[in-house]
Amino acid sequence: MATTALRAQVASKWQESFNRLNKNEPGIAGLMRFSQAWEVATEFLRPKDISDPNALKTYNLATIRVAFDVVNQARRLPVMLEVYMDDIRKQQHLITQEVTAHMFRYEQSANPGIVLELVMRLVEWYNAWAPIPELGNTIRDAYTLTFQTHLFSVLPPSFTPGFKALCASTLPPISSDNDALPEANPRMWAAFETLGLFDRYEALIASVVYQHIEAHVLETCAGKWDEPVLPGLRDWMGKKVIKWMFSPYARGAKTTEEATVMLQGPGQRFDFHMSKTLCDLRTKEIFDIVIDYPDSSGALQDLKECLQRVDQRADLVRTLRTANKKRLLHPGADTKDILTQYVSTIRCLRIIDPPGVLLFKVADPIRRYLRERPDTIRSIVASLVGDGESGDSLVDENEPINPLQQPEIEDYTDPNWEPEPIDAGPDFRANKPSDVISTLVSIYDSKDLFVKELQVLLAQRLLAIQDGNFDKERRNIEILKIRFGEAALQVCEVMLKDMTDSRRTDQHVQSQQTFVLHPTIISRQFWPALESSGIVMPGQFETLQKEYAKEFSRFKPDKKLRWLPHLGTVHLEVQLQDREVTADVPPLEAAFIELFSEKNIWTVDDLISRVGSVDRSSALKALATWVDLGVLKEDAENSFRLLEIAEEATPGTRTAAARQAAIDEAPPVAGVQQQQAEQMRVYWKFIEGMLTNLGQLSLDRIQGMLKFAPGYDRTMDQLSSFMEAARMEGLVTIKDGMWKLNR
Amino acid sequence: MEQVTSSLAPPRSAPKTTVSGSSTDVAGSVTKRLSSELMTLMMSSSPGISAFPKSDANLFEWLGTIEGAPGTIYAGLTFRISISFPANYPYVAPTLKFDTPCYHPNVDITGGAICLDILQDKWSAVYSVHTILLSLQSLLGEPNNASPLNSDAAGLWDTPEAFKAQLMKYYRPISDASA
């Protein structure tokens, strides 16, 4: 039963198929016709080896179209396509051969031209095998997919670099002056498109451009800081890169507007990349840019603009901090250089980032380091008073002289108030003092230290002045008064007055009785501690001093002179038997030569005992001066003889300049170190005060209470060692962690 | 009713921001003044007087120490006093009292209150902790017997032996316990 039904079923199917192919033609004529058309169509579609000239035939397109129609009418087209795809797969070895051959050549020669050849050749294959458009898009897509899938599967790894090199070869060479674009090759880009290489390697093409931009930026901008390079770079982008981008990125654009729209996306990416590259470059160079300031202001402008586009502020801060740490904040660097660099940093970062967030982050380590340096204050003060010799003062001459600014509490009623920038740290203060001197002074918590150091420096400078011209110092003090306020500089004022007064006093004394001695009379209370010395001037010098003092006390009965004989210079004329020697020498030298007028031979120890207390080395130095002048001679060790008659100068005589140095050295005024000790003494007073009144205290509480002391900034450890030192001196005792006064 | 509402209102809500701002300014300036007085006191080397804030959190409560001046009947004795500054210092005098019992014509022996003109009607803003302590120290040696708080002491002043005996009966040396 079933067999009968099945047979009937098969028979009806067979009849149906037959009818479809035969088209109701008589006999099997229709079937024959279909068969013929199938033959023609498959033969036409069969992929052929294009390198074999025999395989290439010309077809009558009309016949073929008819044949396809017949196949289509018989609804056998899908089957035919399957056969077609099968044929393609069978022929794929031809493509593989082609690729292998070309890539082998490329690997040998590394010439991107060969890759181009390959690409063009592949396009030929592709076109030769492609079905005619009449067959519809579906077939074409299927074909393209099959072709590309195979192609990509056989491309060797070396194709990627080859392709990249090919893309790069279309860009102008970086280093040549003639950076005209090589002839655009639209066929090549069309070929890329056809083969689907463009979509597949888009990132690669972009990276070629990125590298091109990077190379150009590094080539043209590295080390060029004097003017902004960004406009030039943008110009270059517009002229070269955008022009180049038309082929790959704006293909198929009909009008300029369309092209512009198409180019916008990649264009912005490239512009961003350019900014980023420049930013990276400048970040890397930032330390040297700061050194070169103000000749590097162009670079700073660029950096500012780039940072607005590329968010790399944190990077910049990190780089600059690292560079500072490595190149600046170490014992090898001069304090003055650090200060100069700090000031430049201030100025540079203010250009880049006016609110000062970057500056705050970068400056912090520098300030902390400077605070630890013993001579920072001295250097700042020296530059404050424009210590002539160095030339490059930290302070800009043109900057107006302003009073020191104190950081203010934020004024929220200010209509122009702005919140702190988003990346500001927790300690960031928006109202940072804006002028350089205020910033430098604010390294320390109080300006008292500066004022003290200023007094020390002024004392040195005043004492060094020989010609009685104090105009420069007066001018400095007037300027500093504006900065620090009248009150702070009162002492300096007194010092200056002392200098002029002592001239007047001297004139008066001289009018009563003429002396060769011209002392500078200073008020002990107002001057910084001067280095004391136990020298007693012998002989005629002593007499001179006594007589002068007598005359002085007649003029000012309530005052008493206390001599500092070791400061000053003496102009001497030494008369010897055969010659006369004139010299400007320090007092100790004068004292010694005076003693030689008593007798001709002295030992060092005897000389020292006659002038009071001087240390041996300075005594020997003083004697060496006379030896150099040919007045004395060291006969035996430690024994000197006066040369009444000159001897031949011994070789190795020091020059006059060296002698001058002997006079100049050794500043007589106590410096910062003593002042720090001074500060610790203030803290001790507070500690003493709290222990007296509050009984025994723990270290914690002492540290806490010390916040009452102005400018207290020591750590717990420092306090601990300080207290330990006090205990050693027997000032305090400790029991169960509680400190108390020892009495 | 009115009383209820006024007591319900937060004590400091009434003044406008500007007013409260100025009041904090005032507090700031008092603190500043006290800090500078402390600095002066610490740096002055007047023997036998000293004072320091009780804690680092409150600058308005101090403890002081006065040693009797040599040559007076109080020589060698040390007295602890407490000083409390009002919020409107220095326009109003601080309140001082002896913590160590002090037998003295012008000092209340039980409460420690002090009768000193500059702490009452003669107060002026130019005085400072330093001057007050100096005055107190000299008051120990030279009492004002015309207006005694402790009339027994005023009566005994002219007989030093009896006075000293009374003084030592009440006197307790300062212990070292932490304040």
Coordinates of C-alpha atoms in Angstrom, one line a residue, chain B:
Chain B
M1 CA 3.9 83.0 77.0
E2 CA 6.4 85.5 75.8
Q3 CA 9.0 84.0 78.1
V4 CA 8.3 80.5 76.8
T5 CA 8.9 81.5 73.2
S6 CA 11.9 83.4 73.9
S7 CA 13.5 80.5 75.8
L8 CA 12.6 78.1 73.1
A9 CA 14.3 80.2 70.5
P10 CA 17.9 79.1 69.9
P11 CA 20.1 81.5 71.9
R12 CA 22.1 82.8 69.0
S13 CA 19.6 82.8 66.2
A14 CA 18.5 86.4 66.6
P15 CA 21.5 88.3 65.4
K16 CA 22.0 88.5 61.7
T17 CA 25.0 86.9 60.1
T18 CA 27.0 90.1 60.0
V19 CA 26.5 90.5 63.7
S20 CA 27.6 87.0 64.5
G21 CA 30.5 87.4 62.1
S22 CA 31.7 90.4 64.1
S23 CA 31.2 88.6 67.3
T24 CA 33.5 85.8 66.1
D25 CA 35.9 88.5 65.0
V26 CA 35.8 89.8 68.5
A27 CA 36.5 86.4 69.9
G28 CA 39.4 86.1 67.4
S29 CA 40.8 89.4 68.5
V30 CA 40.6 88.4 72.2
T31 CA 42.4 85.2 71.4
K32 CA 45.0 87.1 69.6
R33 CA 45.5 89.5 72.4
L34 CA 45.8 86.6 74.9
S35 CA 48.3 84.9 72.7
S36 CA 50.4 87.9 72.5
E37 CA 50.1 88.5 76.3
L38 CA 51.2 84.9 76.8
M39 CA 54.2 85.5 74.5
T40 CA 55.2 88.6 76.4
L41 CA 54.8 86.9 79.7
M42 CA 56.9 83.9 78.5
M43 CA 59.6 86.1 77.1
S44 CA 59.7 88.5 80.1
S45 CA 62.1 87.3 82.7
S46 CA 60.3 88.7 85.7
P47 CA 61.3 86.4 88.6
G48 CA 58.7 84.6 90.6
I49 CA 55.7 85.2 88.4
S50 CA 54.3 82.9 85.7
A51 CA 51.1 81.8 84.1
F52 CA 49.9 79.5 81.4
P53 CA 46.6 78.4 79.8
K54 CA 45.1 75.4 81.5
S55 CA 44.6 73.5 78.3
D56 CA 45.4 74.0 74.7
A57 CA 41.7 74.0 73.9
N58 CA 40.7 77.1 75.9
L59 CA 42.8 80.2 76.0
F60 CA 40.4 81.9 78.5
E61 CA 41.3 79.9 81.6
W62 CA 44.8 80.2 82.9
L63 CA 46.8 79.0 85.9
G64 CA 49.4 81.3 87.4
T65 CA 52.1 81.0 89.9
I66 CA 53.4 83.7 92.2
E67 CA 56.4 83.4 94.5
G68 CA 56.7 85.7 97.4
A69 CA 59.3 88.4 96.8
P70 CA 62.5 87.9 98.7
G71 CA 62.7 90.1 101.8
T72 CA 59.0 90.0 102.4
I73 CA 57.2 87.8 104.9
Y74 CA 56.0 85.6 101.9
A75 CA 59.5 84.9 100.7
G76 CA 60.0 81.3 99.6
L77 CA 56.3 80.6 99.5
T78 CA 54.6 79.8 96.2
F79 CA 51.0 80.4 95.5
R80 CA 48.8 79.0 92.8
I81 CA 46.2 81.3 91.3
S82 CA 43.6 80.8 88.7
I83 CA 42.8 83.5 86.1
S84 CA 39.6 83.5 84.1
F85 CA 39.3 86.0 81.2
P86 CA 35.8 87.3 80.2
A87 CA 34.8 87.1 76.5
N88 CA 35.1 90.9 76.3
Y89 CA 38.6 91.0 77.7
P90 CA 40.5 93.4 77.8
Y91 CA 37.6 95.8 78.3
V92 CA 36.6 94.0 81.4
A93 CA 39.1 92.8 84.0
P94 CA 39.9 89.1 84.4
T95 CA 38.8 87.3 87.5
L96 CA 41.6 86.1 89.7
K97 CA 41.6 84.0 92.8
F98 CA 44.1 82.2 95.0
D99 CA 43.9 78.4 94.7
T100 CA 46.5 78.1 97.4
P101 CA 45.1 79.4 100.7
C102 CA 46.7 82.7 101.3
Y103 CA 46.6 84.5 104.7
H104 CA 46.7 88.1 103.6
P105 CA 44.8 91.2 104.6
N106 CA 43.4 91.7 101.0
V107 CA 42.7 88.0 100.2
D108 CA 39.7 86.0 101.3
I109 CA 41.2 83.0 103.1
T110 CA 38.4 80.6 102.2
G111 CA 37.3 81.6 98.7
G112 CA 40.6 83.0 97.5
A113 CA 39.0 86.3 96.3
I114 CA 41.4 89.2 95.9
C115 CA 40.8 92.8 96.7
L116 CA 43.0 94.7 94.3
D117 CA 42.0 98.1 92.8
I118 CA 43.2 97.4 89.3
L119 CA 41.1 94.2 89.2
Q120 CA 38.0 96.2 90.1
D121 CA 37.3 99.8 89.5
K122 CA 40.7 100.8 88.4
W123 CA 40.9 98.3 85.6
S124 CA 42.1 99.5 82.2
A125 CA 42.7 97.8 79.0
V126 CA 46.3 98.7 79.0
Y127 CA 47.0 96.3 81.9
S128 CA 48.0 92.8 81.0
V129 CA 48.5 89.4 82.7
H130 CA 52.1 90.4 83.3
T131 CA 51.2 93.7 85.0
I132 CA 48.5 92.0 87.1
L133 CA 50.8 89.3 88.3
L134 CA 53.5 91.9 89.1
S135 CA 50.9 93.9 91.1
L136 CA 49.8 90.8 93.0
Q137 CA 53.3 90.0 93.8
S138 CA 53.9 93.4 95.3
L139 CA 50.5 93.3 97.0
L140 CA 51.8 90.3 99.0
G141 CA 54.6 92.4 100.4
E142 CA 52.7 95.6 100.8
P143 CA 49.0 95.0 101.7
N144 CA 46.4 97.7 101.7
N145 CA 45.3 97.5 105.3
A146 CA 42.8 100.3 104.8
S147 CA 40.3 98.0 103.1
P148 CA 40.9 94.5 104.4
L149 CA 39.0 91.4 103.3
N150 CA 40.6 89.5 106.1
S151 CA 40.6 91.8 109.0
D152 CA 42.4 89.3 111.3
A153 CA 45.3 89.4 109.0
A154 CA 45.1 93.1 108.8
G155 CA 45.2 93.2 112.6
L156 CA 48.2 90.9 112.8
W157 CA 50.2 92.6 110.0
D158 CA 52.2 94.7 112.5
T159 CA 53.4 91.7 114.4
P160 CA 55.3 89.7 111.9
E161 CA 56.0 86.6 114.1
A162 CA 52.3 86.1 114.8
F163 CA 51.4 86.8 111.2
K164 CA 53.9 84.3 109.9
A165 CA 52.6 81.7 112.3
Q166 CA 49.0 82.2 111.0
L167 CA 50.3 82.3 107.4
M168 CA 52.1 79.0 107.8
K169 CA 49.0 77.5 109.4
Y170 CA 47.0 78.0 106.3
Y171 CA 49.7 77.6 103.7
R172 CA 49.7 74.4 101.6
P173 CA 52.6 73.9 99.3
I174 CA 51.6 73.3 95.6
S175 CA 51.5 69.7 94.8
D176 CA 52.9 68.4 91.6
A177 CA 49.8 66.7 90.4
S178 CA 49.0 67.6 86.9
A179 CA 46.4 70.3 86.6

